[in-house]
C-alpha positions in Angstrom: 25.2 34.2 -19.6 25.3 31.0 -21.6 28.3 28.8 -21.9 29.0 27.7 -25.4 29.0 23.9 -26.1 32.4 22.5 -26.7 33.0 20.0 -29.5 33.4 17.2 -27.0 30.0 17.9 -25.4 27.8 17.6 -28.6 28.7 13.9 -29.3 28.2 13.0 -25.6 24.8 14.7 -25.5 23.7 13.0 -28.7 24.8 9.6 -27.3 22.8 10.2 -24.0 19.7 11.3 -26.0 19.9 8.2 -28.2 20.2 5.9 -25.2 17.2 7.5 -23.5 15.1 7.3 -26.7 16.0 3.6 -27.0 14.6 2.8 -23.5 11.3 0.9 -23.6 8.2 3.0 -22.8 7.4 0.9 -19.8 10.5 2.2 -18.0 8.9 5.7 -17.9 5.5 4.4 -16.6 5.0 5.2 -12.9 4.6 2.3 -10.5 0.9 1.4 -9.7 -0.5 2.4 -6.3 -1.4 -0.7 -4.4 -5.2 -1.1 -3.8 -6.6 -1.4 -0.4 -7.6 -4.9 0.5 -8.8 -6.2 3.8 -6.7 -8.9 5.5 -8.1 -12.2 4.3 -11.7 -12.0 5.2 -13.8 -15.1 5.3 -15.9 -15.8 2.3 -18.8 -13.3 2.5 -22.0 -14.8 3.6 -25.1 -12.8 2.6 -26.5 -11.7 5.9 -30.0 -12.7 6.5 -32.6 -10.0 6.9 -32.9 -11.0 10.6 -29.2 -10.3 11.3 -28.8 -7.2 13.5 -27.6 -3.9 12.1 -24.2 -2.6 13.2 -22.4 0.7 12.9 -18.8 0.2 11.8 -16.4 3.0 12.2 -13.2 2.9 10.1 -10.0 5.0 10.5 -10.3 8.5 9.1 -7.8 8.0 6.2 -9.9 5.1 4.8 -13.0 5.2 2.6 -15.8 3.4 4.5 -17.4 2.3 1.2 -14.2 0.7 0.1 -13.7 -1.1 3.4 -17.3 -2.5 3.2 -16.7 -3.7 -0.3 -13.4 -5.3 0.6 -15.2 -7.4 3.2 -18.1 -8.3 0.9 -20.5 -6.1 2.8 -23.4 -4.1 1.3 -23.9 -1.1 3.5 -27.3 0.2 4.4 -25.8 3.6 4.8 -22.3 5.1 4.5 -21.3 7.9 6.9 -18.7 10.5 6.0 -19.6 13.5 8.1 -20.4 12.8 11.7 -18.3 9.7 11.6 -16.3 7.7 9.1 -18.1 4.4 8.7 -21.1 2.5 7.6 -24.2 0.7 8.8 -24.9 -2.8 7.7 -26.6 -6.0 8.6 -23.8 -8.3 9.7 -23.5 -12.0 10.5 -21.6 -12.9 13.7 -18.7 -14.1 11.5 -18.5 -10.7 9.8 -18.6 -8.9 13.1 -15.6 -11.0 14.3 -13.7 -10.4 11.1 -14.2 -6.7 11.3 -13.3 -6.5 15.0 -10.1 -8.5 14.3 -8.7 -5.8 12.0 -7.9 -2.9 14.4 -5.6 -1.3 11.8 -8.7 -0.8 9.6 -11.7 -0.8 11.8 -12.0 1.4 14.9 -15.2 0.0 16.3 -18.2 -2.3 15.5 -21.2 -1.5 17.6 -24.7 -2.8 17.6 -27.1 -0.2 16.2 -29.8 0.9 18.6 -31.9 3.8 19.8 -30.3 6.8 21.4 -32.0 9.4 23.5 -30.9 12.4 25.4 -31.9 13.6 28.9 -33.4 16.8 27.6 -31.3 18.8 30.1 -28.8 21.2 28.6 
């Protein structure tokens, strides 16, 4: 059942609608979501081809490609299935910077050969 509008309600509703319509459009715009940025990395130095390759694992809620980009690193490969991370040639300074940000990076390990014992 609907309640009829009283004569006092109509002018009040018109005033409220006029006030809302007069608001600037920016007031209705949602706040921007802050972008992920690494904590003040050193100026990225292009790692030489002779720098060793590392496997960097980042926290599960972060995108590994975005983390690499934030540190100025060009990954050789980005992993999203078996682990959440990337492989890249890193300078010693980059390794230190990555290891110093435990809130972003879980581990930084030198890449190498793995083998199994063959016994199940």
